mmCIF file of C-alpha atoms in Angstrom:
data_model
loop_
_atom_site.group_PDB
_atom_site.id
_atom_site.type_symbol
_atom_site.label_atom_id
_atom_site.label_comp_id
_atom_site.label_asym_id
_atom_site.label_seq_id
_atom_site.Cartn_x
_atom_site.Cartn_y
_atom_site.Cartn_z
ATOM 1 C CA MET A 1 118.928 51.836 124.715
ATOM 2 C CA LYS A 2 121.725 53.996 124.969
ATOM 3 C CA LYS A 3 122.020 54.672 120.991
ATOM 4 C CA GLN A 4 118.515 55.527 121.102
ATOM 5 C CA ILE A 5 119.072 58.124 124.075
ATOM 6 C CA HIS A 6 122.087 59.643 122.123
ATOM 7 C CA LEU A 7 120.039 59.607 119.000
ATOM 8 C CA HIS A 8 117.299 61.203 121.035
ATOM 9 C CA ILE A 9 119.626 64.033 122.315
ATOM 10 C CA SER A 10 121.164 64.610 119.039
ATOM 11 C CA ILE A 11 117.878 65.036 117.222
ATOM 12 C CA LEU A 12 116.788 67.297 119.789
ATOM 13 C CA PHE A 13 120.099 69.492 119.596
ATOM 14 C CA PHE A 14 119.851 69.061 115.629
ATOM 15 C CA ALA A 15 116.115 70.869 115.659
ATOM 16 C CA LEU A 16 117.578 73.520 118.000
ATOM 17 C CA VAL A 17 120.081 74.657 115.586
ATOM 18 C CA LEU A 18 117.699 74.347 112.447
ATOM 19 C CA THR A 19 115.266 76.213 114.277
ATOM 20 C CA ILE A 20 118.134 79.011 114.998
ATOM 21 C CA ILE A 21 118.984 78.984 111.228
ATOM 22 C CA PHE A 22 115.560 78.841 109.682
ATOM 23 C CA GLY A 23 113.928 81.386 112.250
ATOM 24 C CA ASN A 24 113.652 84.036 109.850
ATOM 25 C CA MET A 25 112.247 81.908 107.002
ATOM 26 C CA LEU A 26 109.529 80.728 109.570
ATOM 27 C CA GLU A 27 108.933 84.025 111.225
ATOM 28 C CA THR A 28 106.186 85.189 108.836
ATOM 29 C CA PRO A 29 103.459 82.529 109.592
ATOM 30 C CA SER A 30 100.775 81.166 107.822
ATOM 31 C CA GLU A 31 97.377 82.062 108.257
ATOM 32 C CA LYS A 32 96.405 78.945 110.267
ATOM 33 C CA ILE A 33 99.226 79.804 112.737
ATOM 34 C CA LEU A 34 98.200 83.458 113.095
ATOM 35 C CA GLU A 35 94.413 82.635 113.574
ATOM 36 C CA PHE A 36 95.816 80.246 116.114
ATOM 37 C CA PHE A 37 97.516 82.633 118.011
ATOM 38 C CA TYR A 38 95.730 85.797 117.767
ATOM 39 C CA GLY A 39 91.946 84.031 117.033
ATOM 40 C CA LYS A 40 89.434 86.341 116.843
ATOM 41 C CA LEU A 41 91.595 89.333 116.377
ATOM 42 C CA TYR A 42 93.356 87.910 113.182
ATOM 43 C CA LYS A 43 89.695 87.177 111.776
ATOM 44 C CA ILE A 44 88.588 90.909 112.469
ATOM 45 C CA SER A 45 91.692 92.084 110.518
ATOM 46 C CA LYS A 46 90.825 90.072 107.782
ATOM 47 C CA PHE A 47 86.967 91.415 108.161
ATOM 48 C CA ASP A 48 85.710 87.523 108.275
ATOM 49 C CA GLY A 49 81.990 87.186 109.164
ATOM 50 C CA ILE A 50 80.671 90.220 106.981
ATOM 51 C CA SER A 51 76.861 90.178 106.242
ATOM 52 C CA TYR A 52 74.414 93.132 104.996
ATOM 53 C CA ASP A 53 71.399 94.622 106.255
ATOM 54 C CA ALA A 54 68.221 95.574 104.121
ATOM 55 C CA ASN A 55 69.960 98.675 103.247
ATOM 56 C CA ASN A 56 72.787 96.646 101.770
ATOM 57 C CA MET A 57 75.156 98.145 104.236
ATOM 58 C CA PRO A 58 77.740 95.650 105.864
ATOM 59 C CA LEU A 59 77.738 94.573 109.252
ATOM 60 C CA ILE A 60 80.418 92.519 110.880
ATOM 61 C CA ASP A 61 80.061 89.934 113.425
ATOM 62 C CA TYR A 62 82.514 90.343 116.436
ATOM 63 C CA LYS A 63 80.782 87.420 118.331
ATOM 64 C CA SER A 64 82.448 87.978 122.018
ATOM 65 C CA PHE A 65 85.161 89.130 123.524
ATOM 66 C CA LYS A 66 86.613 88.601 127.051
ATOM 67 C CA GLY A 67 83.193 87.154 127.926
ATOM 68 C CA ILE A 68 81.377 90.228 126.738
ATOM 69 C CA HIS A 69 79.047 89.790 123.774
ATOM 70 C CA ILE A 70 79.104 92.347 120.929
ATOM 71 C CA GLY A 71 77.445 90.275 118.116
ATOM 72 C CA ARG A 72 76.875 91.805 114.510
ATOM 73 C CA VAL A 73 77.611 95.762 114.249
ATOM 74 C CA TYR A 74 77.991 98.466 111.843
ATOM 75 C CA ASN A 75 81.411 99.604 111.729
ATOM 76 C CA PRO A 76 82.416 102.556 109.296
ATOM 77 C CA LEU A 77 86.175 100.878 108.659
ATOM 78 C CA VAL A 78 84.168 97.899 107.256
ATOM 79 C CA VAL A 79 82.363 100.182 104.674
ATOM 80 C CA GLY A 80 85.313 101.749 104.002
ATOM 81 C CA TRP A 81 87.140 98.694 103.295
ATOM 82 C CA LYS A 82 84.358 97.533 101.011
ATOM 83 C CA THR A 83 84.720 100.840 99.209
ATOM 84 C CA ASN A 84 88.334 100.690 98.695
ATOM 85 C CA GLU A 85 87.858 96.923 97.606
ATOM 86 C CA ILE A 86 85.708 98.333 94.899
ATOM 87 C CA ILE A 87 88.012 101.268 93.895
ATOM 88 C CA ASP A 88 90.802 98.857 93.317
ATOM 89 C CA LYS A 89 89.139 97.058 90.467
ATOM 90 C CA LYS A 90 90.103 97.470 87.044
ATOM 91 C CA ILE A 91 86.548 98.131 85.982
ATOM 92 C CA ILE A 92 84.230 99.919 88.215
ATOM 93 C CA THR A 93 80.619 98.926 86.852
ATOM 94 C CA ARG A 94 77.188 100.834 87.377
ATOM 95 C CA LYS A 95 76.466 98.408 90.246
ATOM 96 C CA ASP A 96 79.690 98.929 91.758
ATOM 97 C CA THR A 97 78.609 103.368 91.600
ATOM 98 C CA LEU A 98 75.476 102.509 93.070
ATOM 99 C CA THR A 99 76.960 100.482 96.205
ATOM 100 C CA ILE A 100 79.505 103.046 96.853
ATOM 101 C CA LEU A 101 76.948 105.739 96.679
ATOM 102 C CA ASN A 102 74.596 103.907 98.875
ATOM 103 C CA PHE A 103 77.184 103.645 101.533
ATOM 104 C CA ALA A 104 78.046 107.211 101.420
ATOM 105 C CA ASP A 105 74.164 107.997 101.852
ATOM 106 C CA ASN A 106 73.877 105.779 104.947
ATOM 107 C CA LEU A 107 76.988 106.540 106.479
ATOM 108 C CA VAL A 108 75.521 110.036 107.737
ATOM 109 C CA LEU A 109 72.332 108.437 108.853
ATOM 110 C CA GLN A 110 71.385 108.338 112.592
ATOM 111 C CA ASP A 111 70.791 104.727 112.109
ATOM 112 C CA TYR A 112 74.451 104.092 111.605
ATOM 113 C CA GLY A 113 75.848 106.182 114.223
ATOM 114 C CA PHE A 114 76.293 109.425 112.761
ATOM 115 C CA GLU A 115 75.681 112.217 114.937
ATOM 116 C CA GLU A 116 74.575 115.145 113.466
ATOM 117 C CA ASN A 117 75.540 117.739 116.156
ATOM 118 C CA THR A 118 79.306 116.812 116.348
ATOM 119 C CA GLY A 119 79.939 115.180 112.937
ATOM 120 C CA LEU A 120 81.087 112.091 114.646
ATOM 121 C CA LEU A 121 80.628 108.441 113.815
ATOM 122 C CA LYS A 122 79.565 106.701 117.035
ATOM 123 C CA HIS A 123 80.427 103.009 117.558
ATOM 124 C CA ASN A 124 77.565 101.839 119.747
ATOM 125 C CA TYR A 125 79.404 98.906 121.429
ATOM 126 C CA GLY A 126 82.070 98.517 123.575
ATOM 127 C CA TRP A 127 85.555 97.403 122.822
ATOM 128 C CA PRO A 128 86.996 95.156 125.802
ATOM 129 C CA ARG A 129 90.323 94.775 124.546
ATOM 130 C CA CYS A 130 90.868 98.363 125.461
ATOM 131 C CA ASN A 131 88.339 97.785 128.425
ATOM 132 C CA ILE A 132 85.538 100.163 126.537
ATOM 133 C CA ILE A 133 82.168 98.457 127.727
ATOM 134 C CA ASP A 134 79.879 101.039 126.315
ATOM 135 C CA TYR A 135 80.809 102.956 123.327
ATOM 136 C CA TYR A 136 83.737 104.710 121.337
ATOM 137 C CA TYR A 137 84.701 106.960 118.568
ATOM 138 C CA SER A 138 87.365 105.730 115.953
ATOM 139 C CA CYS A 139 89.678 108.125 114.088
ATOM 140 C CA LEU A 140 90.289 105.280 111.477
ATOM 141 C CA SER A 141 86.832 104.812 111.094
ATOM 142 C CA GLN A 142 86.372 108.661 110.717
ATOM 143 C CA GLY A 143 88.809 108.771 108.134
ATOM 144 C CA ARG A 144 87.816 105.769 106.215
ATOM 145 C CA ALA A 145 84.537 107.496 105.818
ATOM 146 C CA LEU A 146 86.144 110.633 104.373
ATOM 147 C CA GLN A 147 87.240 108.283 101.618
ATOM 148 C CA VAL A 148 83.791 106.876 100.999
ATOM 149 C CA MET A 149 82.723 110.364 100.406
ATOM 150 C CA LEU A 150 85.562 110.941 98.331
ATOM 151 C CA ALA A 151 84.878 107.844 96.077
ATOM 152 C CA ALA A 152 81.091 108.720 96.192
ATOM 153 C CA PHE A 153 81.775 112.482 94.813
ATOM 154 C CA LYS A 154 84.653 111.079 92.195
ATOM 155 C CA LEU A 155 82.087 108.895 90.713
ATOM 156 C CA SER A 156 78.948 110.688 90.710
ATOM 157 C CA GLY A 157 80.228 114.436 90.683
ATOM 158 C CA ASP A 158 77.716 115.484 93.462
ATOM 159 C CA SER A 159 79.115 118.056 95.623
ATOM 160 C CA ILE A 160 76.875 116.786 98.534
ATOM 161 C CA TYR A 161 79.301 114.219 99.006
ATOM 162 C CA LEU A 162 82.103 117.157 99.775
ATOM 163 C CA ALA A 163 79.706 118.650 102.145
ATOM 164 C CA ASN A 164 79.450 115.266 104.220
ATOM 165 C CA GLY A 165 83.050 114.655 104.146
ATOM 166 C CA LYS A 166 83.397 118.204 105.806
ATOM 167 C CA ARG A 167 81.263 117.617 108.223
ATOM 168 C CA LEU A 168 83.003 114.498 108.982
ATOM 169 C CA VAL A 169 86.189 116.490 109.028
ATOM 170 C CA MET A 170 84.703 118.770 111.907
ATOM 171 C CA GLY A 171 84.551 115.428 114.070
ATOM 172 C CA PHE A 172 88.339 115.134 114.452
ATOM 173 C CA PHE A 173 88.208 118.565 116.521
ATOM 174 C CA ILE A 174 86.040 117.322 119.347
ATOM 175 C CA ASP A 175 88.409 115.979 122.163
ATOM 176 C CA ILE A 176 88.152 112.520 123.777
ATOM 177 C CA GLU A 177 87.233 114.222 127.289
ATOM 178 C CA ASN A 178 84.140 115.765 125.496
ATOM 179 C CA ASP A 179 83.493 112.566 123.349
ATOM 180 C CA GLY A 180 85.348 112.849 120.725
ATOM 181 C CA LEU A 181 88.609 111.248 119.390
ATOM 182 C CA ARG A 182 91.176 114.014 120.059
ATOM 183 C CA GLU A 183 93.872 114.368 122.425
ATOM 184 C CA VAL A 184 95.585 117.540 121.997
ATOM 185 C CA LEU A 185 99.462 117.031 123.318
ATOM 186 C CA ASP A 186 100.011 120.576 122.419
ATOM 187 C CA ASP A 187 98.898 123.635 120.476
ATOM 188 C CA SER A 188 100.253 122.034 117.300
ATOM 189 C CA SER A 189 100.170 118.620 118.046
ATOM 190 C CA TRP A 190 96.783 116.629 117.863
ATOM 191 C CA TRP A 191 96.453 112.782 118.323
ATOM 192 C CA TYR A 192 93.319 111.129 116.871
ATOM 193 C CA GLU A 193 92.702 108.193 118.448
ATOM 194 C CA GLU A 194 91.595 104.979 116.775
ATOM 195 C CA PHE A 195 89.521 103.492 120.250
ATOM 196 C CA ALA A 196 88.491 106.764 122.066
ATOM 197 C CA SER A 197 86.624 106.664 125.262
ATOM 198 C CA LYS A 198 86.553 109.186 127.935
ATOM 199 C CA SER A 199 85.921 106.044 130.386
ATOM 200 C CA VAL A 200 89.524 104.750 129.738
ATOM 201 C CA PRO A 201 93.074 106.065 129.291
ATOM 202 C CA VAL A 202 93.997 106.726 125.691
ATOM 203 C CA PRO A 203 95.734 103.970 124.114
ATOM 204 C CA PHE A 204 97.138 105.472 121.375
ATOM 205 C CA VAL A 205 97.329 103.214 118.773
ATOM 206 C CA LEU A 206 99.500 103.874 116.163
ATOM 207 C CA ASN A 207 98.281 102.540 112.849
ATOM 208 C CA GLY A 208 94.912 104.038 113.182
ATOM 209 C CA MET A 209 96.313 107.451 113.836
ATOM 210 C CA ILE A 210 98.576 107.369 110.829
ATOM 211 C CA SER A 211 95.883 105.743 108.799
ATOM 212 C CA SER A 212 93.679 109.100 109.886
ATOM 213 C CA VAL A 213 96.204 111.469 109.089
ATOM 214 C CA LEU A 214 96.792 110.114 105.878
ATOM 215 C CA CYS A 215 92.833 110.110 104.987
ATOM 216 C CA LEU A 216 92.787 113.870 106.116
ATOM 217 C CA ASN A 217 95.490 114.860 103.761
ATOM 218 C CA GLU A 218 94.130 113.045 101.047
ATOM 219 C CA PHE A 219 90.660 114.969 101.632
ATOM 220 C CA TYR A 220 92.816 118.231 101.792
ATOM 221 C CA SER A 221 94.564 117.293 98.482
ATOM 222 C CA VAL A 222 91.357 117.020 96.548
ATOM 223 C CA THR A 223 89.228 119.595 98.429
ATOM 224 C CA GLY A 224 91.388 122.084 99.556
ATOM 225 C CA ASP A 225 89.655 122.213 102.852
ATOM 226 C CA THR A 226 91.532 124.361 105.291
ATOM 227 C CA ASN A 227 90.117 122.448 108.261
ATOM 228 C CA ALA A 228 91.278 118.963 106.866
ATOM 229 C CA TRP A 229 94.828 120.681 106.440
ATOM 230 C CA ILE A 230 95.150 122.154 109.944
ATOM 231 C CA LEU A 231 93.843 118.622 111.430
ATOM 232 C CA SER A 232 96.440 116.885 108.949
ATOM 233 C CA LYS A 233 99.226 118.830 109.985
ATOM 234 C CA ASN A 234 99.071 118.888 113.739
ATOM 235 C CA GLY A 235 98.208 114.802 113.516
ATOM 236 C CA PHE A 236 101.523 114.919 111.431
ATOM 237 C CA ASN A 237 103.523 117.021 114.294
ATOM 238 C CA ALA A 238 101.718 114.665 116.897
ATOM 239 C CA ILE A 239 103.098 111.408 115.334
ATOM 240 C CA VAL A 240 106.538 112.917 114.905
ATOM 241 C CA LYS A 241 106.286 113.845 118.800
ATOM 242 C CA LYS A 242 105.456 110.154 120.026
ATOM 243 C CA LEU A 243 106.936 107.889 117.755
ATOM 244 C CA PRO A 244 110.037 107.421 119.500
ATOM 245 C CA GLN A 245 107.963 105.678 122.375
ATOM 246 C CA PHE A 246 106.468 102.980 120.198
ATOM 247 C CA ASP A 247 109.973 101.588 119.782
ATOM 248 C CA ARG A 248 110.865 98.462 121.414
ATOM 249 C CA ASN A 249 114.619 98.491 120.048
ATOM 250 C CA GLY A 250 113.207 96.950 116.849
ATOM 251 C CA TYR A 251 109.792 95.762 117.411
ATOM 252 C CA ALA A 252 107.051 98.285 116.905
ATOM 253 C CA PHE A 253 104.317 98.649 119.728
ATOM 254 C CA TYR A 254 101.057 98.468 118.689
ATOM 255 C CA ASP A 255 99.953 101.139 121.101
ATOM 256 C CA LEU A 256 101.259 102.601 124.231
ATOM 257 C CA LEU A 257 99.690 100.311 126.474
ATOM 258 C CA GLY A 258 102.678 98.029 125.952
ATOM 259 C CA ASN A 259 101.017 95.672 123.214
ATOM 260 C CA VAL A 260 103.791 94.780 120.711
ATOM 261 C CA CYS A 261 102.637 94.398 116.673
ATOM 262 C CA THR A 262 101.588 91.192 115.427
ATOM 263 C CA PRO A 263 103.511 90.014 112.072
ATOM 264 C CA LEU A 264 100.947 91.747 110.045
ATOM 265 C CA TYR A 265 100.781 95.261 111.769
ATOM 266 C CA GLU A 266 104.794 95.391 111.820
ATOM 267 C CA LYS A 267 104.902 95.582 108.027
ATOM 268 C CA TYR A 268 101.397 97.782 107.793
ATOM 269 C CA THR A 269 102.943 100.402 110.265
ATOM 270 C CA ILE A 270 106.260 100.411 108.243
ATOM 271 C CA SER A 271 104.235 100.915 104.985
ATOM 272 C CA LEU A 272 102.332 103.622 106.514
ATOM 273 C CA LEU A 273 105.330 105.465 107.829
ATOM 274 C CA LYS A 274 106.706 105.309 104.119
ATOM 275 C CA ASP A 275 103.178 106.594 102.967
ATOM 276 C CA LEU A 276 103.188 109.527 105.741
ATOM 277 C CA GLN A 277 106.984 110.517 104.273
ATOM 278 C CA ARG A 278 105.232 111.085 100.803
ATOM 279 C CA ILE A 279 103.290 113.741 102.742
ATOM 280 C CA LYS A 280 106.237 115.479 104.361
ATOM 281 C CA VAL A 281 109.937 114.067 104.784
ATOM 282 C CA ASP A 282 110.828 114.129 108.458
ATOM 283 C CA SER A 283 114.165 112.632 110.017
ATOM 284 C CA THR A 284 112.290 111.195 112.949
ATOM 285 C CA LEU A 285 109.714 109.053 110.698
ATOM 286 C CA ASP A 286 113.011 107.927 108.582
ATOM 287 C CA PHE A 287 114.813 106.907 111.287
ATOM 288 C CA TYR A 288 112.351 104.852 113.019
ATOM 289 C CA GLN A 289 111.132 103.536 109.813
ATOM 290 C CA THR A 290 114.421 102.209 108.787
ATOM 291 C CA LYS A 291 115.304 100.849 112.021
ATOM 292 C CA TRP A 292 112.232 98.689 112.485
ATOM 293 C CA GLU A 293 112.694 97.766 108.671
ATOM 294 C CA GLU A 294 116.377 96.747 109.041
ATOM 295 C CA TYR A 295 115.707 95.064 112.603
ATOM 296 C CA GLN A 296 112.577 92.827 111.020
ATOM 297 C CA ASN A 297 114.804 92.060 107.882
ATOM 298 C CA ASN A 298 118.247 91.364 109.144
ATOM 299 C CA THR A 299 117.853 90.209 112.715
ATOM 300 C CA ILE A 300 117.721 86.464 113.394
ATOM 301 C CA PHE A 301 114.701 85.514 115.031
ATOM 302 C CA ILE A 302 116.405 83.678 118.145
ATOM 303 C CA LYS A 303 117.594 86.990 119.006
ATOM 304 C CA LYS A 304 114.539 88.767 118.781
ATOM 305 C CA VAL A 305 112.949 86.132 121.159
ATOM 306 C CA LEU A 306 116.018 86.717 123.517
ATOM 307 C CA ASP A 307 115.963 90.487 123.043
ATOM 308 C CA GLN A 308 112.079 90.875 123.627
ATOM 309 C CA ARG A 309 110.409 88.069 125.426
ATOM 310 C CA SER A 310 106.693 88.354 124.410
ATOM 311 C CA ARG A 311 103.765 86.010 124.112
ATOM 312 C CA ARG A 312 103.926 86.269 120.410
ATOM 313 C CA SER A 313 107.831 85.737 120.343
ATOM 314 C CA LEU A 314 107.841 82.868 122.608
ATOM 315 C CA GLY A 315 104.704 81.317 120.806
ATOM 316 C CA MET A 316 106.141 81.354 117.555
ATOM 317 C CA ILE A 317 109.487 79.924 118.520
ATOM 318 C CA ALA A 318 107.964 77.004 120.345
ATOM 319 C CA VAL A 319 105.837 76.048 117.320
ATOM 320 C CA GLN A 320 108.936 76.285 115.069
ATOM 321 C CA PHE A 321 110.672 74.253 117.382
ATOM 322 C CA ILE A 322 108.077 71.343 117.730
ATOM 323 C CA SER A 323 107.419 71.558 114.228
ATOM 324 C CA VAL A 324 111.475 70.918 113.329
ATOM 325 C CA PHE A 325 111.549 68.647 115.946
ATOM 326 C CA ALA A 326 108.647 66.291 114.954
ATOM 327 C CA ILE A 327 110.061 66.362 111.626
ATOM 328 C CA VAL A 328 113.457 65.762 112.442
ATOM 329 C CA GLU A 329 112.456 62.944 115.022
ATOM 330 C CA LEU A 330 110.547 60.893 112.361
ATOM 331 C CA PHE A 331 112.971 60.742 109.912
ATOM 332 C CA GLY A 332 115.715 60.280 112.193
ATOM 333 C CA MET A 333 113.666 57.187 114.139
ATOM 334 C CA LEU A 334 113.199 55.835 110.710
ATOM 335 C CA PHE A 335 116.670 56.264 109.623
ATOM 336 C CA PHE A 336 117.658 54.456 113.106
ATOM 337 C CA TYR A 337 114.927 51.445 112.264
ATOM 338 C CA ILE A 338 116.244 51.380 108.863
ATOM 339 C CA PHE A 339 119.803 51.275 109.039
ATOM 340 C CA TYR A 340 120.770 49.891 112.715
ATOM 341 C CA LYS A 341 117.713 47.676 113.476
ATOM 342 C CA ARG A 342 118.164 45.979 110.258
ATOM 343 C CA ARG A 343 122.093 45.833 110.547
ATOM 344 C CA LYS A 344 121.645 44.398 113.871
ATOM 345 C CA ARG A 345 119.375 41.399 112.727
ATOM 346 C CA ILE A 346 121.997 40.593 109.616
#
């Protein structure tokens, strides 16, 4: 009996050591583990549950969040993602071209949330994660819609898509308090919000903001549109101004509500900062990009857990430890049975 107790204690200690040693290797989890921890949010980030309406426009099924039913809805972000998926193909067929033109034509219709008077794309549903219960506007959706217009123009040569893109650009000038998506930090620093609603405090979602500035800059580089340039420049300034607030001594915050980036968004945010520095090199951007990247690559996972206790880090270390312990326990008991029990019989 004592030998078995000693064996279990040894296995427990050995499992802990292995978890510490191999923590970094296990830190980037499989999709199944991500889905287990982040549930619907992870599935949504992978754009699961997409269907199409009679006009071949994609809908995404958000089902329910925090007891609030959303269901199948239109999201310009999904349209942009589907467009980029086609553009990234080696060969673009005529069918692909017609699909993108159809996307671009429908995005500026009222049926799909476009507001003629403001140039904004309205999400006619809430977002419970940010405590939005009615509707919101999104800089990320607005930016992806710009990319759809650029793709349609490049494939067709029709300037109507550039004109529609310029209408979308004007939407970035509308302040959140006036049912828009802009938060003015100062005269030359403007923040564009991914989940913008005048009914809640500004979440300041970093990846959506950076993505929208990149989209605005892309539109400016193709069209030379002055408004896109002003918005891109002032958006860049806002990111530089706010970025230090997103640092958690290695981890990047997803927003300024205290939510830490998931493993997917950590890498994504770092890659976006690299893309942003292709527009203009900045010491603040470079500092935090390097800091977050080095911390992720060079810090053992157990130290991250001790430094920053979060649901994510504690959950991941628990899964790792339980998995390692179960494996070591299995082999330990097998070893005990084969060598100790049999030798005792002899």
